[in-house]
mmCIF file of C-alpha atoms in Angstrom:
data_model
loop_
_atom_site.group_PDB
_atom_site.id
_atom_site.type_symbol
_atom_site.label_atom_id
_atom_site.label_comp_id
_atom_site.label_asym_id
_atom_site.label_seq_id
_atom_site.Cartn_x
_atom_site.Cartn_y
_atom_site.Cartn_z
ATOM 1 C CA UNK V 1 75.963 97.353 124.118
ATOM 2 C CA UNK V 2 73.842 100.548 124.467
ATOM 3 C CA UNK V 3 75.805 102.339 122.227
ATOM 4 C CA UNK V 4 75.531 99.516 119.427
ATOM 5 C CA UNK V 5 72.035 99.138 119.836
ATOM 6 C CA UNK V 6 71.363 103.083 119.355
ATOM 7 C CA UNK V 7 73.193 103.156 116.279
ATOM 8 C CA UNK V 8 71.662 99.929 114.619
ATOM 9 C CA UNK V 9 68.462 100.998 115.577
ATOM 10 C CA UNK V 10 68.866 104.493 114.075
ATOM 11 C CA UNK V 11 70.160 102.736 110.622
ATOM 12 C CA UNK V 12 67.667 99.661 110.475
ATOM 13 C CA UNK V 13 64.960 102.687 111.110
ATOM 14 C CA UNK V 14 66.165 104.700 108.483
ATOM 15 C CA UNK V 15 66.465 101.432 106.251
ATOM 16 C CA UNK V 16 62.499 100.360 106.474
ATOM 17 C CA UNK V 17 62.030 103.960 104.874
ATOM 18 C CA UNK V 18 61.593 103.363 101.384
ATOM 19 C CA UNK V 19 59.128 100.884 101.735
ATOM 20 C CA UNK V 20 57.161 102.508 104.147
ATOM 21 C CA UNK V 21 56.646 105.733 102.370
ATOM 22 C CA UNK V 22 55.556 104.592 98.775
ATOM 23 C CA UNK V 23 52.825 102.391 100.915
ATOM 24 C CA UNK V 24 51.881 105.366 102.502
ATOM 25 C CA UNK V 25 52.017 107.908 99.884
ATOM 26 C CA UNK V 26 51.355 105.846 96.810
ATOM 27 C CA UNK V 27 53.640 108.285 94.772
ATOM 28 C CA UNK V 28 57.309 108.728 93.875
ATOM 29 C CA UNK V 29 59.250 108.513 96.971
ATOM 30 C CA UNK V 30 61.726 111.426 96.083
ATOM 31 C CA UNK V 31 59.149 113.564 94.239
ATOM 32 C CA UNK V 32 57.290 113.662 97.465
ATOM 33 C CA UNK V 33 60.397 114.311 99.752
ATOM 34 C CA UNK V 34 61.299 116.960 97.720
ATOM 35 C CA UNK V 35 57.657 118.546 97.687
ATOM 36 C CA UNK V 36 58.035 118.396 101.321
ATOM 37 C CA UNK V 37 61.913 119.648 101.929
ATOM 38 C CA UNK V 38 60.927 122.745 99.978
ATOM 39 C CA UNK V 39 58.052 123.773 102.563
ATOM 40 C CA UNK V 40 60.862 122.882 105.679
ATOM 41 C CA UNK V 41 62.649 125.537 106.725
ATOM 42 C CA UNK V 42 65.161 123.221 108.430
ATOM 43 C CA UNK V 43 65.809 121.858 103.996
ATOM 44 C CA UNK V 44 66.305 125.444 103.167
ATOM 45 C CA UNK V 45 68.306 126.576 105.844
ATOM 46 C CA UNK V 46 70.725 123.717 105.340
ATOM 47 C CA UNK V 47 70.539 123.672 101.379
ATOM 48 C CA UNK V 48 71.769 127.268 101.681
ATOM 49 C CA UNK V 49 74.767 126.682 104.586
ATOM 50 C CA UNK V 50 75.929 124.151 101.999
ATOM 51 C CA UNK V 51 75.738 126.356 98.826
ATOM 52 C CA UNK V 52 77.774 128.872 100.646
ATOM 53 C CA UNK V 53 80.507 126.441 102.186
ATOM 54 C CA UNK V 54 81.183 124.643 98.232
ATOM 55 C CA UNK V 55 81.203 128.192 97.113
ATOM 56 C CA UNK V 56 83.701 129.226 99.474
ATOM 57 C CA UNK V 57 85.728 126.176 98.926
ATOM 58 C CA UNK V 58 85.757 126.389 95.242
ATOM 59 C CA UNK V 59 86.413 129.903 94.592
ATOM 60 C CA UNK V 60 87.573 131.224 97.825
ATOM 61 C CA UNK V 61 91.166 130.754 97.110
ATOM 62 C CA UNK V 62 90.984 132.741 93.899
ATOM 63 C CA UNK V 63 89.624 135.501 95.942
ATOM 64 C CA UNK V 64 91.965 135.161 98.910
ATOM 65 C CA UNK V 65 93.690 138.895 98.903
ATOM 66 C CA UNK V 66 96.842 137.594 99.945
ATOM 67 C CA UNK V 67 99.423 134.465 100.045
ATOM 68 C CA UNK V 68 97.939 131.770 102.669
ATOM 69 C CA UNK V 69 101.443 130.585 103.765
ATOM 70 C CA UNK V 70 103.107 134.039 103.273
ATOM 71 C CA UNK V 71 104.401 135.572 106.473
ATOM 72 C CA UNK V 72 104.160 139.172 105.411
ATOM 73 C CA UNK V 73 103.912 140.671 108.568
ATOM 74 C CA UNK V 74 106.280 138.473 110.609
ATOM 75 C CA UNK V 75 107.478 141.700 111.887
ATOM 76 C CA UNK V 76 104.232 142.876 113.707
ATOM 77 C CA UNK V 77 103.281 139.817 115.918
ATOM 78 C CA UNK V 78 104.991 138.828 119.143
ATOM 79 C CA UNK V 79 103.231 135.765 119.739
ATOM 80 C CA UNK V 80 106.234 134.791 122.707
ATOM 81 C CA UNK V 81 104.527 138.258 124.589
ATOM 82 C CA UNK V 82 101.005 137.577 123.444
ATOM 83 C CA UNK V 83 101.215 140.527 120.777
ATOM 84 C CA UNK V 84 98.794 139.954 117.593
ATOM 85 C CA UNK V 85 97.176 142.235 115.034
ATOM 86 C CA UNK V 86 93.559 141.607 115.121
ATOM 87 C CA UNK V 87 90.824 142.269 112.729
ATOM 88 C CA UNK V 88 92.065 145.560 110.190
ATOM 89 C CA UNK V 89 91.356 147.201 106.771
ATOM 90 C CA UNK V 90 93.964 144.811 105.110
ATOM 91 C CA UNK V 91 93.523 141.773 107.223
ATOM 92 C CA UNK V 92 89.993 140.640 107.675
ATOM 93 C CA UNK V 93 90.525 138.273 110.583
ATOM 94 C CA UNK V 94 93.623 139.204 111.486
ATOM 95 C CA UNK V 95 96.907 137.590 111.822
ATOM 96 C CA UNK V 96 98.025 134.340 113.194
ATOM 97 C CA UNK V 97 100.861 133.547 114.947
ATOM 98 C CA UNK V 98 103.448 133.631 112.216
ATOM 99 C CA UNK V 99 102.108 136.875 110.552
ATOM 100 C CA UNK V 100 99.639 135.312 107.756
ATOM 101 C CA UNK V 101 96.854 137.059 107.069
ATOM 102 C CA UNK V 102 94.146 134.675 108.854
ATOM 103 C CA UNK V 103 90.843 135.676 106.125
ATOM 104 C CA UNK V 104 93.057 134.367 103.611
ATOM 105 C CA UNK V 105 93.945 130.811 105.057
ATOM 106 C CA UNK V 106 90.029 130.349 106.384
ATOM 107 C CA UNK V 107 89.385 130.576 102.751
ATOM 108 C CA UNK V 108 91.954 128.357 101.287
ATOM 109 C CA UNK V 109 91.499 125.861 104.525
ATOM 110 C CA UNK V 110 87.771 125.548 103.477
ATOM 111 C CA UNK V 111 88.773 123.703 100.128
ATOM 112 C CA UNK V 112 91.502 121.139 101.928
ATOM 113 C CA UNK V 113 88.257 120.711 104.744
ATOM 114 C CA UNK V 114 85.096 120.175 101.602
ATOM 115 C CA UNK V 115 87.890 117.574 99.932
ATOM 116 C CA UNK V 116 88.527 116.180 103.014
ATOM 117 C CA UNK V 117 85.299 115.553 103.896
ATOM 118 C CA UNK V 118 83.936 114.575 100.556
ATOM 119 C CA UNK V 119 87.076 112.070 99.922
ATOM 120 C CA UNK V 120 86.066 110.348 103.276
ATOM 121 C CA UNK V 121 82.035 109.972 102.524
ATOM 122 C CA UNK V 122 83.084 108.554 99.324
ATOM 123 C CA UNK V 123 85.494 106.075 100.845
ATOM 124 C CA UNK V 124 82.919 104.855 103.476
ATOM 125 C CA UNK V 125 79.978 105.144 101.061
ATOM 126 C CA UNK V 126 81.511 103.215 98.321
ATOM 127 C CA UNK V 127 83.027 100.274 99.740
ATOM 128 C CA UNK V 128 80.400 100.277 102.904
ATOM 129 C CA UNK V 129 77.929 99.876 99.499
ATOM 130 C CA UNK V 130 80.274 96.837 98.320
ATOM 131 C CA UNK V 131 79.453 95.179 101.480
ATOM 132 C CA UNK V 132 75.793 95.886 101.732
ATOM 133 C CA UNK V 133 74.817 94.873 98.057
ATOM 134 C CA UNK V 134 76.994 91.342 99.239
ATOM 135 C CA UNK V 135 75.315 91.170 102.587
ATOM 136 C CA UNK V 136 71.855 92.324 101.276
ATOM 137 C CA UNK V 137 71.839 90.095 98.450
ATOM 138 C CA UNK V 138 73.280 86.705 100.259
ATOM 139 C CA UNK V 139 70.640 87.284 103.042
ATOM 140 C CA UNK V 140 67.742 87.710 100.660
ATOM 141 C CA UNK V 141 68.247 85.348 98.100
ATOM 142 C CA UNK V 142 70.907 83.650 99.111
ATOM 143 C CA UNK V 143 69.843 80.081 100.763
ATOM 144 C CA UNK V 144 71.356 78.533 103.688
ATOM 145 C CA UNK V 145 75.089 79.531 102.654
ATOM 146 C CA UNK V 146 73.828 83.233 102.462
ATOM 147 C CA UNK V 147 72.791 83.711 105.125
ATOM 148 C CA UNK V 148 75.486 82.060 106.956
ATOM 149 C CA UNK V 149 77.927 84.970 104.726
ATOM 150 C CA UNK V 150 75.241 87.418 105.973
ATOM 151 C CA UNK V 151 75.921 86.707 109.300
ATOM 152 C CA UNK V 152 79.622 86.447 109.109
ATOM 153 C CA UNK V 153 79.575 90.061 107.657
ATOM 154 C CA UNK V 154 77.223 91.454 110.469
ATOM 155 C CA UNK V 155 78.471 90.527 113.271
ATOM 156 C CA UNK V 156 81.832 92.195 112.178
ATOM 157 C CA UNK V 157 79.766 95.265 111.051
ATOM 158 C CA UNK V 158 78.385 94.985 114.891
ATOM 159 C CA UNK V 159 81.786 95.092 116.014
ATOM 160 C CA UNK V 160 83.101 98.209 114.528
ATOM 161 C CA UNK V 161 79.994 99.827 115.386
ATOM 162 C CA UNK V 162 80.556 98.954 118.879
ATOM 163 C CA UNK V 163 83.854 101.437 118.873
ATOM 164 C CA UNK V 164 83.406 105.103 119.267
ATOM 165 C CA UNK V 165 83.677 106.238 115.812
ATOM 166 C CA UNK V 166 86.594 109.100 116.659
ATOM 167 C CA UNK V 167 88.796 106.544 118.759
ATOM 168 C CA UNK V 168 88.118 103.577 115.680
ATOM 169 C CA UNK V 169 89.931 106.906 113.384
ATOM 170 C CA UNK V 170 92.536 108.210 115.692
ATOM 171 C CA UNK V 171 93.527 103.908 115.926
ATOM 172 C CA UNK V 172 93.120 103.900 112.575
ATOM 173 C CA UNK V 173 95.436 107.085 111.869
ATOM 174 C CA UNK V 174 97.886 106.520 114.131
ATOM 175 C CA UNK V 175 98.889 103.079 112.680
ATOM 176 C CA UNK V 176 99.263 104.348 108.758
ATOM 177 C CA UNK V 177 101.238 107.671 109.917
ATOM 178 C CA UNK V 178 100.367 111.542 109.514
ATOM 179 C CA UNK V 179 99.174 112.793 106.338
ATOM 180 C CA UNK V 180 96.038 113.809 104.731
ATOM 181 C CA UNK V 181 95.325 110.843 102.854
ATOM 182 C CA UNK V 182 95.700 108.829 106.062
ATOM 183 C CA UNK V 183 92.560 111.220 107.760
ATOM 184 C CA UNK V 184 90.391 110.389 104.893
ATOM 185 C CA UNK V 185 91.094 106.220 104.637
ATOM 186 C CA UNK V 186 90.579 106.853 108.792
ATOM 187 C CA UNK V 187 87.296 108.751 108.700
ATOM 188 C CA UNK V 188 86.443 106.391 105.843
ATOM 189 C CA UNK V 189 86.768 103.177 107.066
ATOM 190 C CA UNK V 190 84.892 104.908 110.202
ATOM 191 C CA UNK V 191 82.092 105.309 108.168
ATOM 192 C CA UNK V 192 81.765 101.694 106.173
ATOM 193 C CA UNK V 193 79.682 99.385 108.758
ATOM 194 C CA UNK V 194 77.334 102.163 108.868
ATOM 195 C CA UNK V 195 77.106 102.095 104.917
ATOM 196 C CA UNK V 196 76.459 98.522 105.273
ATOM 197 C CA UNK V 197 74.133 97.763 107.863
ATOM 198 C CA UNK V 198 72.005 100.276 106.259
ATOM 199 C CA UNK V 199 71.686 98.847 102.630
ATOM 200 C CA UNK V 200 71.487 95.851 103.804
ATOM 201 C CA UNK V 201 68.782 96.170 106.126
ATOM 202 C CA UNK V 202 66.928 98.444 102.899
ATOM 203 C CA UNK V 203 67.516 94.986 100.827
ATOM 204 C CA UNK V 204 66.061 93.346 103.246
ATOM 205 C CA UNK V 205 62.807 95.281 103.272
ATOM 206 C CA UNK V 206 62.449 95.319 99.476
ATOM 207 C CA UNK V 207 63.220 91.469 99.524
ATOM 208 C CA UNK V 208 59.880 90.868 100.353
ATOM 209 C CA UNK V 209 58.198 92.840 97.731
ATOM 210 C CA UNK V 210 55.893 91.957 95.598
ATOM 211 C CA UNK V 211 57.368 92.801 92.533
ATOM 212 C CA UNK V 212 60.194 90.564 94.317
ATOM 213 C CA UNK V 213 58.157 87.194 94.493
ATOM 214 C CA UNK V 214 57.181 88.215 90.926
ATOM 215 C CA UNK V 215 60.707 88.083 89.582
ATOM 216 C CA UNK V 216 61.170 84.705 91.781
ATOM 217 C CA UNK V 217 58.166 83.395 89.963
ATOM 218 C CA UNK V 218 58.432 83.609 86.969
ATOM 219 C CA UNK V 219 61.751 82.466 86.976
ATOM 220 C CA UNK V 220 64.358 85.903 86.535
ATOM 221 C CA UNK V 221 68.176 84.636 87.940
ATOM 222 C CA UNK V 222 68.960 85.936 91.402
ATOM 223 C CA UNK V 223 71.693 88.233 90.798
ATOM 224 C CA UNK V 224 69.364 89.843 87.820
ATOM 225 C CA UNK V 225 66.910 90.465 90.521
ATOM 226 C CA UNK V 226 69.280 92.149 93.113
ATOM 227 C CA UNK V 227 71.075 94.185 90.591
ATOM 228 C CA UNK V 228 68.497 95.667 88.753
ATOM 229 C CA UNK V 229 65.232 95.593 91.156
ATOM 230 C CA UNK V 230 66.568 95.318 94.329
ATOM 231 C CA UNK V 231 69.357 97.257 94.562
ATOM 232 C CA UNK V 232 67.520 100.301 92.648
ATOM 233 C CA UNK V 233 65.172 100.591 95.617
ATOM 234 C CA UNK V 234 67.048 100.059 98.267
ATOM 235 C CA UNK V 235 69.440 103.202 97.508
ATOM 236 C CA UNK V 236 67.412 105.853 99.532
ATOM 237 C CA UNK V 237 67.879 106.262 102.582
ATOM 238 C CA UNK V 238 71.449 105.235 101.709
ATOM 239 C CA UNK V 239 71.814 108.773 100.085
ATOM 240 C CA UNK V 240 70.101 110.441 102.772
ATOM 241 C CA UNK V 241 72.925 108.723 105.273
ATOM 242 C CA UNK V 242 75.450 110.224 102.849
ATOM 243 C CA UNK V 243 74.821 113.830 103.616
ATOM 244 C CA UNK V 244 74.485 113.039 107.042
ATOM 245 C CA UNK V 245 77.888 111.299 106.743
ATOM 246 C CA UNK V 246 79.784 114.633 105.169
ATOM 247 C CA UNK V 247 79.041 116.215 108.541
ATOM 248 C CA UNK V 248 80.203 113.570 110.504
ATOM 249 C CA UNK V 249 83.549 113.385 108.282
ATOM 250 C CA UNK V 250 84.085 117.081 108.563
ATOM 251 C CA UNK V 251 84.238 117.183 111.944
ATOM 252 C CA UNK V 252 85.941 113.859 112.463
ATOM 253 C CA UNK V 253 88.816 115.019 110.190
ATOM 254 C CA UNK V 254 89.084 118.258 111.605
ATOM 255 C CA UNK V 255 89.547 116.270 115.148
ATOM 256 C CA UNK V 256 92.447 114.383 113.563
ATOM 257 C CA UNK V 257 94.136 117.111 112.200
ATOM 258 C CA UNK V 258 93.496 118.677 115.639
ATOM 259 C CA UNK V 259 95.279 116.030 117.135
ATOM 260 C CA UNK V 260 98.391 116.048 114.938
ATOM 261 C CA UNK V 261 97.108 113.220 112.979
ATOM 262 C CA UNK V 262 96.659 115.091 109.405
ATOM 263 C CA UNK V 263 98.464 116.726 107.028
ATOM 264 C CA UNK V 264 101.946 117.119 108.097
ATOM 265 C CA UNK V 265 102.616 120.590 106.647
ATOM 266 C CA UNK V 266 101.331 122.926 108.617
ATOM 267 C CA UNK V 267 102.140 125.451 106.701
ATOM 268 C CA UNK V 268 98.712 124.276 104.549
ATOM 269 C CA UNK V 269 95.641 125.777 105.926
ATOM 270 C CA UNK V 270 92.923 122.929 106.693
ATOM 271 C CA UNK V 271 90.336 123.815 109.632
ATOM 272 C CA UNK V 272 91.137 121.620 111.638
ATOM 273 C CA UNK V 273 95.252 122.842 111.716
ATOM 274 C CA UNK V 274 94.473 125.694 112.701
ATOM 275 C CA UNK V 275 92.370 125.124 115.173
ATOM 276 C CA UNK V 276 95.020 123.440 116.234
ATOM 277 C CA UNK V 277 97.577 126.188 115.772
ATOM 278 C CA UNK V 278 95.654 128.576 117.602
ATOM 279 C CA UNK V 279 95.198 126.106 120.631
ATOM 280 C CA UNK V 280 98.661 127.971 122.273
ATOM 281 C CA UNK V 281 97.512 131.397 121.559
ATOM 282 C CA UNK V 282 93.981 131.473 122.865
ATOM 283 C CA UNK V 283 94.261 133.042 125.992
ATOM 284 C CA UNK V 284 95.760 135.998 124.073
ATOM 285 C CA UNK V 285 94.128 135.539 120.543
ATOM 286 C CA UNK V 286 90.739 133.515 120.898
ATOM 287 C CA UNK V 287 89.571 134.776 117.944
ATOM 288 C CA UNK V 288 92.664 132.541 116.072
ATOM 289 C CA UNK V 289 90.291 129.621 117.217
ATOM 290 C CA UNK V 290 87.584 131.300 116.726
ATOM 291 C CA UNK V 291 87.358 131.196 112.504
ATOM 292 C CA UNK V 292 88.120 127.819 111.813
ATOM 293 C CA UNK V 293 85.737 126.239 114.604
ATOM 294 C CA UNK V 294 82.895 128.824 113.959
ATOM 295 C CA UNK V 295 83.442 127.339 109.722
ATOM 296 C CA UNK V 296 83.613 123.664 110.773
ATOM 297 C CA UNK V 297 80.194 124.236 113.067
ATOM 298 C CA UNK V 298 78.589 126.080 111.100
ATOM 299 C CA UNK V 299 79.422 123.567 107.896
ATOM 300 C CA UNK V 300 78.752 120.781 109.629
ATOM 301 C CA UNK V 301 75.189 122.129 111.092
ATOM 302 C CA UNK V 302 74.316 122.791 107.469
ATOM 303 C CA UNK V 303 75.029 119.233 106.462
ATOM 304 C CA UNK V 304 72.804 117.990 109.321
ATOM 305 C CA UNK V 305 70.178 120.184 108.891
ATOM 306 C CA UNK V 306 69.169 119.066 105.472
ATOM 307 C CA UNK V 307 70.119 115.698 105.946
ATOM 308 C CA UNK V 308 67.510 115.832 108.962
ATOM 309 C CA UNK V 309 65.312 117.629 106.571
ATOM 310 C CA UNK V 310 65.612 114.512 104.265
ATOM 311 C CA UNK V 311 65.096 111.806 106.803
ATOM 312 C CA UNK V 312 61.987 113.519 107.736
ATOM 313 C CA UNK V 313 60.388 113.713 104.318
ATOM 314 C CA UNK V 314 61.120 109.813 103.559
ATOM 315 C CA UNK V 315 59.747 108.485 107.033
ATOM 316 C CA UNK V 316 55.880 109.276 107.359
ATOM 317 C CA UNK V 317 55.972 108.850 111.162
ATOM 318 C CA UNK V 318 57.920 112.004 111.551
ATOM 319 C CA UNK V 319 55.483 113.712 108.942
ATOM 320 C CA UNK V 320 53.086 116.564 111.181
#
């Protein structure tokens, strides 16, 4: 129950936000976040983690010096006697367990970890969106029937936010088989209630706007009102939960692949794979380990960080 209530609490907080900036500031809500992320250091900090990571990931394999699933020095690692080739002129990070050059795979991996990651936001963020405009709009100008759907649709949304998110995506995983596709519909679906319960609750607050009882008054249909007023405004903090949602996905699809749960080719470098490749080696190679979880921190930090940046900008309590 704790756990439920921290996590609706965090979205309904972040939901009340675009309401209660424009009453504070009087002024475009994004023009003013962004006049503020652009003095925070924690914005730029993140803005720049994340520049580097999609650069990585888009060119990184055209720059990769050699083959990321060619084993061209099989010959020089003993991996049986806890012989590797560590970092050298030719090979960056050095060699993994089968003899492929490690610098090589980070780079490709980082691609199969951004589309990963992106692929599951979307998934969540899409249909969680579905849900929340049907939720939103029953419970705000919906009647008795509404609200009745409303509830219907919350308390299920309760319910899956009641599961740890990584055991609701293993469950989830280890039902539809391994393969990538099956980590991103896991960390997905992972990621819908919260979708949800957020635009929902940001309906809510916008439902009783004025420019709201204006459109009731003089006489605009209901689903005119939600689509094209409602809805509009309500979409804030929904895309400041989205970057804040590619961390979470990162990391949660990395832990699936960890766990055997993704790709089943491991001959395809993904973070998380390797990470869990180099789980057998690490008392003679940590450094094996070392690449892929030092990229899926440091990516996932840089996600946070502005997404942080942007929750801060849109809520004038956190404002110094």
């Amino acid at each position: 129950m704790t756990i439920l209530t921290n996590k609706a609490d965090k979205i309904d907080r972040l939901a009340e936000l675009t309401q209660s900036s424009e009453a504070v500031t009087g002024t475009s809500l994004w023009r003013e976040a962004f006049r503020r992320m652009r003095s925070s250091k924690m914005a730029i900090i993140g803005a720049a983690i994340i520049a580097a990571f999609v650069l990585v990931a888009i060119v990184g394999p055209m720059l990769a010096p050699h083959g990321s699933t060619a084993q061209n020095w099989r010959s020089e690692v003993f991996p049986n006697q806890g012989k590797f080739v560590g970092m050298r002129g030719e090979n960056w990070f050095g060699l993994d367990h089968l003899g492929r050059d490690m610098f090589s795979r980070w780079l490709v991996g980082a691609r199969q970890t951004l589309l990963v990651g992106v692929v599951s936001m979307l998934i969540g963020l899409i249909i969680g969106v579905a849900v929340g405009i049907l939720s939103g709009a029953a419970a705000t100008l919906g009647g008795k029937f509404g609200q009745r759907v409303d509830t219907v649709i919350m308390r299920v949304t309760d319910i899956m936010l009641s599961l740890p998110s990584l055991l609701l995506a293993v469950s989830i995983a280890a039902v539809l088989g391994q393969s990538l596709t099956t980590v991103m519909i896991a960390v997905g679906v992972v990621q819908i209630p919260i979708f949800a319960r957020l635009l929902r609750g940001s309906m809510l607050v916008q439902g009783g706007a004025d420019y709201v009882l204006a459109a009731k008054a003089v006489g605009i249909r209901r689903k005119r009102i939600v689509l094209t007023q409602i809805l509009p405004n309500s979409l804030s903090p929904v895309i400041v939960q989205a970057t804040l949602s590619l961390a979470t996905a990162i990391i949660e699809a990395a832990a699936l692949s960890y766990l055997g749960l993704g790709n089943p080719d491991p001959a395809v470098p993904e973070w998380g794979v390797m990470l869990s490749q180099a789980q057998r080696f690490f008392d003679n190679e940590p450094m094996m380990a070392a690449y892929p979880a030092i990229g899926i921190i440091i990516t996932a930090l840089g996600f946070t960080l502005l997404g942080e940046a942007m929750r801060e900008a849109l809520d004038p309590k956190l404002r110094g």
